[in-house]
CSV table of C-alpha atoms and ligand atoms in Angstrom, one decimal:
chain,number,residue,atom,x,y,z
A,1,MET,CA,-15.5,17.4,9.0
A,2,GLN,CA,-14.6,20.6,7.2
A,3,PHE,CA,-16.9,22.4,4.7
A,4,LEU,CA,-14.8,24.6,2.5
A,5,GLU,CA,-16.1,27.3,0.2
A,6,GLN,CA,-15.4,28.2,-3.4
A,7,ILE,CA,-13.0,25.4,-4.1
A,8,PRO,CA,-11.8,25.2,-7.8
A,9,LEU,CA,-12.6,21.8,-9.2
A,10,ALA,CA,-10.3,21.8,-12.2
A,11,SER,CA,-7.5,20.1,-10.3
A,12,TYR,CA,-9.8,17.3,-9.2
A,13,THR,CA,-10.5,16.3,-12.8
A,14,THR,CA,-8.3,14.6,-15.4
A,15,PHE,CA,-9.5,17.2,-18.0
A,16,GLY,CA,-8.1,20.0,-15.8
A,17,ILE,CA,-11.3,22.0,-16.4
A,18,GLY,CA,-14.0,23.4,-14.2
A,19,GLY,CA,-15.2,26.3,-12.1
A,20,PRO,CA,-15.5,26.3,-8.3
A,21,ALA,CA,-17.7,24.3,-5.9
A,22,ARG,CA,-19.8,26.6,-3.8
A,23,TRP,CA,-19.2,24.1,-0.9
A,24,PHE,CA,-16.7,21.2,-0.8
A,25,ALA,CA,-16.1,18.4,1.8
A,26,GLU,CA,-14.2,15.2,1.9
A,27,ALA,CA,-15.9,12.1,3.2
A,28,GLN,CA,-13.4,9.7,4.8
A,29,THR,CA,-16.1,7.5,6.5
A,30,GLU,CA,-19.7,6.6,6.0
A,31,ASP,CA,-20.6,8.9,9.0
A,32,ASP,CA,-18.9,11.8,7.2
A,33,LEU,CA,-21.1,11.1,4.3
A,34,ILE,CA,-24.3,11.3,6.4
A,35,GLU,CA,-23.0,14.5,8.0
A,36,ALA,CA,-22.3,16.1,4.6
A,37,ILE,CA,-25.7,15.2,3.3
A,38,GLY,CA,-27.3,16.7,6.4
A,39,PHE,CA,-25.3,19.9,5.6
A,40,ALA,CA,-26.6,20.1,2.1
A,41,ARG,CA,-30.2,19.3,3.1
A,42,GLU,CA,-30.2,22.0,5.8
A,43,ARG,CA,-29.3,24.5,3.2
A,44,ASP,CA,-31.4,23.0,0.5
A,45,ILE,CA,-28.5,22.9,-2.0
A,46,PRO,CA,-27.7,20.2,-4.6
A,47,LEU,CA,-25.2,17.5,-4.1
A,48,PHE,CA,-22.5,16.2,-6.4
A,49,ILE,CA,-20.4,13.1,-5.6
A,50,LEU,CA,-16.8,13.3,-6.8
A,51,GLY,CA,-14.7,10.2,-7.2
A,52,GLY,CA,-11.5,10.1,-9.2
A,53,GLY,CA,-12.6,12.9,-11.6
A,54,SER,CA,-11.5,10.9,-14.6
A,55,ASN,CA,-14.9,10.8,-16.4
A,56,LEU,CA,-16.0,14.3,-15.7
A,57,LEU,CA,-16.5,17.6,-17.3
A,58,VAL,CA,-17.2,20.4,-14.9
A,59,SER,CA,-18.8,23.6,-16.3
A,60,ASP,CA,-17.0,26.9,-16.1
A,61,THR,CA,-19.5,28.3,-13.6
A,62,GLY,CA,-18.7,25.4,-11.3
A,63,PHE,CA,-21.2,23.7,-9.1
A,64,PRO,CA,-23.7,25.7,-7.0
A,65,GLY,CA,-24.1,23.2,-4.2
A,66,LEU,CA,-22.0,20.8,-2.1
A,67,VAL,CA,-19.4,18.6,-3.8
A,68,ILE,CA,-18.5,15.6,-1.6
A,69,ARG,CA,-15.2,14.0,-2.5
A,70,ILE,CA,-15.3,10.3,-1.7
A,71,ALA,CA,-12.1,9.5,0.3
A,72,LEU,CA,-13.2,6.3,1.9
A,73,LYS,CA,-10.3,3.9,2.1
A,74,GLY,CA,-9.6,0.2,2.8
A,75,ILE,CA,-9.6,-3.2,1.3
A,76,ASP,CA,-11.0,-6.3,3.1
A,77,GLN,CA,-10.1,-9.5,1.5
A,78,ASN,CA,-11.8,-12.8,2.3
A,79,ALA,CA,-10.2,-15.5,0.0
A,80,SER,CA,-11.3,-14.6,-3.5
A,81,GLN,CA,-13.7,-11.8,-2.4
A,82,PHE,CA,-12.3,-8.3,-2.2
A,83,SER,CA,-14.5,-5.6,-0.5
A,84,VAL,CA,-13.0,-2.3,-1.5
A,85,ALA,CA,-13.9,1.2,-0.3
A,86,ALA,CA,-15.1,3.6,-3.0
A,87,GLY,CA,-12.2,6.0,-2.6
A,88,GLU,CA,-9.4,3.5,-3.3
A,89,ASP,CA,-7.4,4.1,-6.5
A,90,TRP,CA,-8.7,1.7,-9.2
A,91,ASP,CA,-5.3,0.9,-10.8
A,92,LYS,CA,-3.6,0.3,-7.5
A,93,PHE,CA,-6.4,-2.2,-6.6
A,94,VAL,CA,-5.9,-3.9,-10.0
A,95,SER,CA,-2.2,-4.4,-9.1
A,96,PHE,CA,-3.2,-5.6,-5.6
A,97,ALA,CA,-5.4,-8.4,-7.0
A,98,VAL,CA,-3.1,-9.3,-9.9
A,99,ASP,CA,0.0,-9.5,-7.6
A,100,GLN,CA,-1.8,-12.2,-5.7
A,101,ASN,CA,-2.6,-13.9,-9.0
A,102,TYR,CA,-6.4,-13.3,-8.9
A,103,GLY,CA,-7.9,-13.0,-12.4
A,104,GLY,CA,-10.9,-10.9,-13.4
A,105,ILE,CA,-9.7,-7.3,-13.8
A,106,GLU,CA,-6.3,-7.8,-15.4
A,107,CYS,CA,-7.5,-6.2,-18.6
A,108,LEU,CA,-8.8,-3.2,-16.7
A,109,ALA,CA,-5.3,-2.1,-15.6
A,110,GLY,CA,-4.2,1.5,-16.2
A,111,ILE,CA,-7.7,3.0,-16.0
A,112,PRO,CA,-7.7,6.3,-14.1
A,113,GLY,CA,-10.2,6.9,-11.4
A,114,SER,CA,-11.5,5.4,-8.2
A,115,VAL,CA,-13.1,2.1,-7.3
A,116,GLY,CA,-16.5,3.7,-6.6
A,117,GLY,CA,-16.9,4.9,-10.2
A,118,THR,CA,-16.4,1.4,-11.7
A,119,PRO,CA,-19.9,0.0,-11.2
A,120,VAL,CA,-21.5,3.3,-12.0
A,121,GLN,CA,-20.5,3.3,-15.7
A,122,ASN,CA,-19.7,-0.4,-15.8
A,123,VAL,CA,-16.1,0.3,-16.6
A,124,GLY,CA,-14.8,-1.9,-19.4
A,125,ALA,CA,-11.7,-2.3,-21.6
A,126,TYR,CA,-9.7,-4.9,-23.5
A,127,GLY,CA,-12.2,-7.7,-23.2
A,128,GLN,CA,-13.4,-7.3,-19.6
A,129,GLU,CA,-16.0,-5.2,-17.8
A,130,VAL,CA,-16.5,-4.9,-14.1
A,131,ALA,CA,-20.0,-6.4,-14.4
A,132,GLN,CA,-18.3,-9.8,-14.8
A,133,THR,CA,-16.7,-9.6,-11.4
A,134,VAL,CA,-18.8,-7.3,-9.2
A,135,HIS,CA,-20.4,-9.4,-6.5
A,136,SER,CA,-22.3,-6.6,-4.7
A,137,VAL,CA,-22.2,-2.9,-4.2
A,138,ARG,CA,-22.7,-1.2,-0.9
A,139,VAL,CA,-24.6,2.1,-1.3
A,140,LEU,CA,-26.3,4.8,0.7
A,141,ASP,CA,-29.9,5.2,-0.4
A,142,LEU,CA,-30.6,8.9,-0.4
A,143,GLN,CA,-34.3,8.3,-0.3
A,144,THR,CA,-34.3,6.4,3.0
A,145,MET,CA,-30.8,7.3,4.3
A,146,ARG,CA,-30.1,3.6,4.8
A,147,PHE,CA,-27.1,1.6,3.7
A,148,LEU,CA,-27.9,-1.3,1.3
A,149,GLU,CA,-26.0,-4.1,-0.3
A,150,LEU,CA,-27.1,-4.4,-3.9
A,151,SER,CA,-26.4,-7.6,-5.8
A,152,ALA,CA,-24.8,-7.5,-9.2
A,153,ALA,CA,-28.1,-8.4,-10.8
A,154,GLU,CA,-29.8,-5.4,-9.0
A,155,CYS,CA,-27.2,-3.1,-10.5
A,156,GLY,CA,-28.7,-3.6,-14.0
A,157,PHE,CA,-25.3,-3.6,-15.9
A,158,ALA,CA,-25.1,-3.1,-19.6
A,159,TYR,CA,-22.5,-1.4,-21.9
A,160,ARG,CA,-21.2,1.7,-19.9
A,161,ARG,CA,-24.5,1.6,-18.0
A,162,SER,CA,-26.0,0.6,-14.6
A,163,ILE,CA,-29.0,1.7,-12.5
A,164,PHE,CA,-26.6,4.3,-11.0
A,165,ASN,CA,-26.2,6.3,-14.2
A,166,ASN,CA,-29.6,5.4,-15.6
A,167,SER,CA,-32.9,4.6,-14.0
A,168,GLN,CA,-31.8,5.4,-10.4
A,169,ARG,CA,-29.5,8.2,-11.2
A,170,GLY,CA,-28.8,10.4,-8.1
A,171,ARG,CA,-30.5,8.0,-5.7
A,172,TYR,CA,-27.5,6.0,-4.4
A,173,ILE,CA,-24.0,6.8,-3.3
A,174,VAL,CA,-21.5,3.9,-3.7
A,175,THR,CA,-19.4,3.4,-0.6
A,176,ARG,CA,-17.9,0.0,-1.2
A,177,VAL,CA,-17.7,-2.6,-4.0
A,178,THR,CA,-17.2,-6.3,-3.5
A,179,TYR,CA,-15.5,-8.1,-6.3
A,180,GLU,CA,-15.3,-11.9,-6.7
A,181,PHE,CA,-12.2,-13.1,-8.6
A,182,LYS,CA,-10.7,-16.4,-9.6
A,183,LYS,CA,-7.4,-17.5,-8.1
A,184,ASP,CA,-4.7,-18.5,-10.6
A,185,ALA,CA,-7.1,-17.8,-13.5
A,186,VAL,CA,-6.0,-17.9,-17.1
A,187,ALA,CA,-5.6,-14.3,-18.3
A,188,VAL,CA,-8.1,-13.0,-20.8
A,189,VAL,CA,-6.5,-12.3,-24.2
A,190,SER,CA,-9.5,-11.7,-26.4
A,191,TYR,CA,-9.2,-8.1,-27.6
A,192,ALA,CA,-7.4,-7.6,-31.0
A,193,ASP,CA,-4.7,-5.3,-29.5
A,194,LEU,CA,-3.8,-7.8,-26.8
A,195,LYS,CA,-3.7,-10.7,-29.2
A,196,ARG,CA,-1.4,-8.8,-31.4
A,197,TYR,CA,0.8,-7.9,-28.5
A,198,PHE,CA,1.3,-11.6,-27.5
A,199,GLN,CA,1.3,-13.1,-31.0
A,200,ASP,CA,5.0,-14.0,-31.0
A,201,LYS,CA,4.9,-15.5,-27.6
A,202,SER,CA,4.3,-19.2,-27.4
A,203,ALA,CA,3.5,-19.5,-23.6
A,204,VAL,CA,0.2,-18.4,-22.3
A,205,PRO,CA,0.7,-14.9,-20.8
A,206,THR,CA,0.3,-14.5,-17.0
A,207,LEU,CA,-2.2,-12.2,-15.4
A,208,SER,CA,0.6,-9.8,-14.6
A,209,GLU,CA,2.0,-9.9,-18.2
A,210,VAL,CA,-1.5,-9.1,-19.5
A,211,SER,CA,-2.0,-6.2,-17.1
A,212,SER,CA,1.3,-4.6,-18.0
A,213,ALA,CA,0.6,-5.1,-21.7
A,214,VAL,CA,-2.7,-3.3,-21.2
A,215,ARG,CA,-0.9,-0.4,-19.5
A,216,GLN,CA,1.5,-0.2,-22.4
A,217,ILE,CA,-1.2,-0.3,-25.0
A,218,ARG,CA,-3.2,2.4,-23.1
A,219,GLN,CA,-0.1,4.5,-22.9
A,220,GLN,CA,0.4,4.4,-26.7
A,221,LYS,CA,-3.1,5.6,-27.0
A,222,GLY,CA,-2.7,8.4,-24.4
A,223,MET,CA,-5.2,6.5,-22.2
A,224,TYR,CA,-2.8,6.0,-19.4
A,225,ILE,CA,-2.1,9.1,-17.5
A,226,VAL,CA,1.5,10.3,-17.8
A,227,PRO,CA,1.9,13.6,-15.9
A,228,GLY,CA,2.8,16.4,-18.3
A,229,ASP,CA,1.5,14.7,-21.5
A,230,PRO,CA,-1.1,17.0,-22.9
A,231,ASP,CA,-2.8,14.1,-24.6
A,232,CYS,CA,-3.8,12.9,-21.2
A,233,ARG,CA,-5.7,16.0,-20.2
A,234,SER,CA,-8.9,14.2,-21.2
A,235,ALA,CA,-11.7,12.1,-19.9
A,236,GLY,CA,-10.7,9.0,-21.9
A,237,SER,CA,-13.2,8.1,-24.6
A,238,PHE,CA,-15.4,11.1,-25.1
A,239,PHE,CA,-18.2,9.4,-26.9
A,240,LYS,CA,-19.8,6.0,-26.4
A,241,ASN,CA,-19.5,3.6,-29.3
A,242,PRO,CA,-22.9,3.9,-31.0
A,243,VAL,CA,-25.1,0.8,-31.5
A,244,ILE,CA,-27.3,0.9,-34.6
A,245,SER,CA,-29.7,-1.5,-36.5
A,246,ARG,CA,-28.5,-3.9,-39.2
A,247,THR,CA,-30.5,-1.9,-41.8
A,248,HIS,CA,-28.8,1.3,-40.8
A,249,PHE,CA,-25.4,-0.4,-40.9
A,250,ALA,CA,-26.1,-1.8,-44.4
A,251,GLN,CA,-26.9,1.8,-45.6
A,252,ILE,CA,-23.6,3.0,-44.2
A,253,ALA,CA,-21.6,0.1,-45.5
A,254,ALA,CA,-23.1,0.6,-49.0
A,255,ASN,CA,-21.5,4.0,-49.2
A,256,PHE,CA,-18.1,2.5,-48.5
A,257,ASP,CA,-18.1,-0.3,-51.1
A,258,GLY,CA,-14.8,-2.2,-51.2
A,259,PHE,CA,-13.8,-0.5,-48.0
A,260,GLN,CA,-14.5,-2.4,-44.8
A,261,VAL,CA,-16.4,-0.5,-42.1
A,262,PRO,CA,-15.2,-1.6,-38.7
A,263,ASN,CA,-18.0,-3.1,-36.7
A,264,TYR,CA,-18.8,-5.4,-33.8
A,265,PRO,CA,-21.9,-7.5,-33.0
A,266,ALA,CA,-24.1,-5.9,-30.3
A,267,GLU,CA,-27.1,-6.9,-28.2
A,268,ASN,CA,-30.4,-7.6,-29.9
A,269,ASP,CA,-28.8,-8.3,-33.3
A,270,GLN,CA,-27.6,-4.8,-33.6
A,271,VAL,CA,-24.2,-3.5,-34.7
A,272,LYS,CA,-21.7,-1.4,-32.7
A,273,LEU,CA,-19.5,1.0,-34.5
A,274,PRO,CA,-16.2,2.5,-33.2
A,275,ALA,CA,-17.0,6.2,-32.6
A,276,ALA,CA,-13.3,6.9,-33.3
A,277,TRP,CA,-13.7,5.7,-36.9
A,278,LEU,CA,-16.8,7.8,-37.3
A,279,LEU,CA,-14.9,10.9,-36.1
A,280,ASP,CA,-12.1,10.2,-38.5
A,281,GLN,CA,-14.5,9.8,-41.4
A,282,ALA,CA,-16.2,13.1,-40.4
A,283,GLY,CA,-12.9,14.9,-40.7
A,284,PHE,CA,-11.9,15.0,-37.0
A,285,HIS,CA,-8.5,13.4,-37.0
A,286,LYS,CA,-5.8,12.9,-34.4
A,287,GLY,CA,-4.3,16.2,-33.4
A,288,PHE,CA,-7.3,18.2,-34.7
A,289,ALA,CA,-7.6,21.6,-32.9
A,290,LEU,CA,-10.5,23.9,-32.3
A,291,GLY,CA,-9.2,26.8,-30.2
A,292,ARG,CA,-7.9,25.4,-26.9
A,293,ALA,CA,-9.9,22.1,-27.3
A,294,GLY,CA,-8.7,19.3,-29.5
A,295,ILE,CA,-8.3,15.7,-30.3
A,296,SER,CA,-5.5,13.6,-28.8
A,297,SER,CA,-2.6,13.0,-31.2
A,298,LYS,CA,-2.7,9.3,-30.1
A,299,HIS,CA,-6.4,8.4,-30.2
A,300,THR,CA,-9.3,10.0,-32.1
A,301,LEU,CA,-11.8,9.3,-29.4
A,302,ALA,CA,-10.2,11.4,-26.7
A,303,LEU,CA,-11.1,15.1,-26.7
A,304,ILE,CA,-8.4,17.0,-24.9
A,305,ASN,CA,-7.7,20.3,-23.1
A,306,ARG,CA,-4.8,21.6,-25.2
A,307,GLY,CA,-3.9,24.0,-22.4
A,308,GLY,CA,-6.1,26.6,-20.7
A,309,ALA,CA,-9.3,25.2,-22.2
A,310,CYS,CA,-12.6,25.9,-20.5
A,311,ALA,CA,-15.7,23.7,-20.6
A,312,ALA,CA,-17.2,25.9,-23.3
A,313,ASP,CA,-14.3,25.1,-25.6
A,314,ILE,CA,-14.8,21.4,-25.2
A,315,ALA,CA,-18.6,21.8,-25.7
A,316,ALA,CA,-18.0,23.7,-28.9
A,317,LEU,CA,-15.8,20.9,-30.3
A,318,ARG,CA,-18.4,18.3,-29.1
A,319,ASP,CA,-21.2,20.1,-30.9
A,320,ALA,CA,-19.1,20.4,-34.1
A,321,ILE,CA,-18.4,16.7,-34.0
A,322,VAL,CA,-21.9,15.6,-33.2
A,323,ALA,CA,-23.4,17.8,-36.0
A,324,LYS,CA,-21.0,16.4,-38.6
A,325,VAL,CA,-21.5,12.8,-37.6
A,326,VAL,CA,-25.3,13.2,-37.8
A,327,GLU,CA,-25.0,14.8,-41.2
A,328,LYS,CA,-22.7,12.1,-42.6
A,329,PHE,CA,-24.0,9.0,-40.9
A,330,ALA,CA,-27.4,9.9,-39.3
A,331,ILE,CA,-25.9,8.7,-36.0
A,332,GLN,CA,-26.3,10.8,-32.8
A,333,LEU,CA,-23.2,10.3,-30.8
A,334,GLU,CA,-23.6,10.4,-27.0
A,335,PRO,CA,-20.8,11.8,-24.8
A,336,GLU,CA,-19.5,9.4,-22.2
A,337,PRO,CA,-18.3,11.7,-19.5
A,338,VAL,CA,-20.6,13.1,-16.8
A,339,TRP,CA,-21.3,16.8,-17.2
A,340,VAL,CA,-21.5,18.8,-14.1
A,341,GLU,CA,-23.3,22.1,-14.3
B,401,LIG,N1,-10.2,3.7,-34.3
B,401,LIG,C1,-10.0,4.7,-35.2
B,401,LIG,N2,-9.1,5.7,-34.9
B,401,LIG,C2,-8.4,5.8,-33.7
B,401,LIG,C3,-8.6,4.7,-32.8
B,401,LIG,C4,-9.5,3.7,-33.1
B,401,LIG,O1,-10.6,4.7,-36.3
B,401,LIG,O2,-7.7,6.7,-33.5
B,401,LIG,C5,-11.2,2.6,-34.6
B,401,LIG,C6,-10.5,1.4,-35.2
B,401,LIG,O3,-11.4,0.8,-36.1
B,401,LIG,C7,-10.3,0.5,-34.0
B,401,LIG,C8,-11.6,0.8,-33.2
B,401,LIG,O4,-11.8,2.2,-33.4
B,401,LIG,O5,-10.2,-0.8,-34.3
B,401,LIG,C9,-11.6,0.5,-31.8
B,401,LIG,O6,-10.5,1.3,-31.1
B,401,LIG,P1,-10.0,1.0,-29.7
B,401,LIG,O7,-9.6,-0.5,-29.6
B,401,LIG,O8,-9.0,2.0,-29.3
B,401,LIG,O9,-11.3,1.1,-28.8
B,401,LIG,P2,-12.4,2.2,-28.6
B,401,LIG,O10,-13.7,1.6,-29.1
B,401,LIG,O11,-12.0,3.5,-29.2
B,401,LIG,C10,-13.1,1.3,-26.3
B,401,LIG,C11,-13.5,2.0,-25.0
B,401,LIG,C12,-12.3,2.4,-24.2
B,401,LIG,C13,-11.5,1.1,-23.9
B,401,LIG,C14,-11.1,0.5,-25.3
B,401,LIG,C15,-10.3,-0.8,-25.1
B,401,LIG,C16,-15.7,3.0,-25.3
B,401,LIG,C17,-16.4,4.3,-25.5
B,401,LIG,N3,-14.4,3.1,-25.2
B,401,LIG,O12,-12.5,2.3,-27.0
B,401,LIG,O13,-12.7,2.9,-22.9
B,401,LIG,O14,-10.3,1.4,-23.2
B,401,LIG,O15,-12.3,0.2,-26.0
B,401,LIG,O16,-11.2,-1.8,-24.7
B,401,LIG,O17,-16.3,2.0,-25.1
B,401,LIG,C18,-13.4,4.9,-21.8
B,401,LIG,O18,-14.5,4.4,-21.7
B,401,LIG,O19,-13.1,6.0,-21.4
B,401,LIG,C19,-12.3,4.1,-22.5
B,401,LIG,C20,-11.1,4.6,-22.7
């Protein structure tokens, strides 16, 4: 395999931002992965595993070590179980399953990125999350250099969280994900946007109707990548939706009397608020601009590269938003994308 030097990373990310990787290699097989890790260890340099680059913000100075781009390909299907290599394109895989009328990920259509990233942040949208269909995850354990098959329970899934981005961060590299679907399943239409989309239709929508509805809804929000659309130069939702206590929520609601504060029930009797709403209330509206960084004109939660932005521009906007939301609501927003520096 080839080890390239000083490769600009911006074009490998949906944000279109980022300095160079000191070293860069593409792993097409598990053996390539082992070789690349050996290369980094010999030189005692840090590793970064690059998937689809859709949830990533790379710093302007780039990455001082070896970036390994996961290019492992292949789908093995055994009845309703699909074992998919980490480098496969996620949305293509959604179509592959839906076209055979398997249900379980139809609401996750149109999400940019690769299969390997989906268990890491427990990708979720429109009423489904991958935690519901992941059967097991094949990983390389960097502590022992052995390949392991982790069960879904061992992955510790929660909202946008797993052991891979939390307690065991940096320990495992995902090489394959096995999903278990349901043949001829009834499509999930639970999210408000989807219910609205199908409200005038009397027949129950098919899996393929639901996945194309999701792609359309995402497109209206700038969350489906259309080349050339500046609202898509983003990493999707930039902040997680914060979860707060009922008491804290009551304090916020009291300041909005007569005006309904959008909210959803969360784990442990807590309340989840839409970060997009908090941003709007704090004065950061659709189309807001701060230098070359900005907010999508289609969805408040997507920070965008308005053209020629660097990571520092995005960080400045992030800091302005976080400070204002703390001041107004006493809520500390957490960015969702991974920061590489
Ligand atoms: N809202 C606004 N302004 C906006 C958009 C939304 O105030 O411009 C408020 C409204 O109250 C709305 C609520 O936010 O009802 C929820 O908005 P939306 O349905 O668009 O969902 P979201 O909470 O902004 C989450 C995920 C998305 C996922 C959608 C659909 C997070 C951080 N984001 O967004 O995931 O696609 O739901 O399920 O959980 C991602 O993680 O990158 C991502 C795009």
